[in-house]
XYZ file of C-alpha atoms in Angstrom:
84
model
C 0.000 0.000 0.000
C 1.195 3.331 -1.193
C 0.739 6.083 1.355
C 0.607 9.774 0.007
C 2.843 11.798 2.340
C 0.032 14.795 2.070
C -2.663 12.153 3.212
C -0.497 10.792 6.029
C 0.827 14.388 7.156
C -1.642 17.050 6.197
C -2.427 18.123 10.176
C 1.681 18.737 10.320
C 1.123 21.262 7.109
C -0.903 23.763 8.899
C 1.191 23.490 12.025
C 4.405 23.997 10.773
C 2.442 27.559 8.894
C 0.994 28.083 12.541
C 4.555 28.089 14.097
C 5.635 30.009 11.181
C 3.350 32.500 11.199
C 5.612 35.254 10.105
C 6.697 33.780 7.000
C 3.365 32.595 6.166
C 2.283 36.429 6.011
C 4.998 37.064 3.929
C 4.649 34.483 1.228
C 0.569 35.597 1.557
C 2.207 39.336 0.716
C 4.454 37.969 -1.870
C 1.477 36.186 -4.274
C -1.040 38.960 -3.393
C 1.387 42.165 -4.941
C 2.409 39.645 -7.656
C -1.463 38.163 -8.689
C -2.498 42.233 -8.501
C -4.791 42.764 -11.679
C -4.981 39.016 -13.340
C -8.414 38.545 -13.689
C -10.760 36.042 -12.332
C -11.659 33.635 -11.701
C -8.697 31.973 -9.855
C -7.856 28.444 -9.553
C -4.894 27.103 -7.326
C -3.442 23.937 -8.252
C -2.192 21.791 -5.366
C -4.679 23.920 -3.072
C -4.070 21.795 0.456
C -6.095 22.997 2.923
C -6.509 26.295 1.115
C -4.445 28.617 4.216
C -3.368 30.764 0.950
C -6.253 30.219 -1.144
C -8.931 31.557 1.091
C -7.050 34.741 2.114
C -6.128 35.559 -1.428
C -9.866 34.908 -2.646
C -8.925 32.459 -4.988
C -12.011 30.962 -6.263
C -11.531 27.028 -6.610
C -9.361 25.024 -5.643
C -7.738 21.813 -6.729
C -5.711 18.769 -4.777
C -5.781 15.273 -4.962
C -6.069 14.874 -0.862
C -8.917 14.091 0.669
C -7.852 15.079 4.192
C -6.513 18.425 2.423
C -9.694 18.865 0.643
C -11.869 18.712 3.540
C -10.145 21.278 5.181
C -10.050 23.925 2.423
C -13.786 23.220 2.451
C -14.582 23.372 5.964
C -12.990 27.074 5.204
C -15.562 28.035 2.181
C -13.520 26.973 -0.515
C -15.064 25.720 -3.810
C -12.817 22.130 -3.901
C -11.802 19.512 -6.514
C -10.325 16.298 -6.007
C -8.213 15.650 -9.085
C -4.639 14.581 -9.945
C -2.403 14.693 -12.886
């Protein structure tokens, strides 16, 4: 059996941004001033448990996690389970 490590660690993800709360805000600062006039509607690839999507008002979002997925729903993101 095959485990994902995103399925098997995905509480540690949001954790480690938790701890890291500084450089979270930063990266969140970072896409904001560079997504500045592309227009929407956005979709993030690899999406996790949306702690950028949702803050950056991206619209949809996309991940193959389940666990992930759930999340970024349980936060009022549009979600997609897909892979590539």
């Amino acid at each position: 059996m095959v485990i994902q490590p995103f399925e098997k660690y995905w509480s540690d993800y949001d954790e480690w941004y938790e701890k890291h709360r500084e450089l979270c805000l930063s990266e969140l600062k970072a896409v904001e001033i560079a997504s500045r006039g592309i227009p929407r509607p956005w979709l993030e690839v690899g999406v996790g448990t949306g702690r950028f999507a949702v803050p950056l008002g991206i619209d949809i979002g996309v991940d193959p996690s389940d666990a992930m997925l759930a999340i970024a729903a349980r936060r009022g993101l549009r979600t997609v389970k897909a892979r590539g």
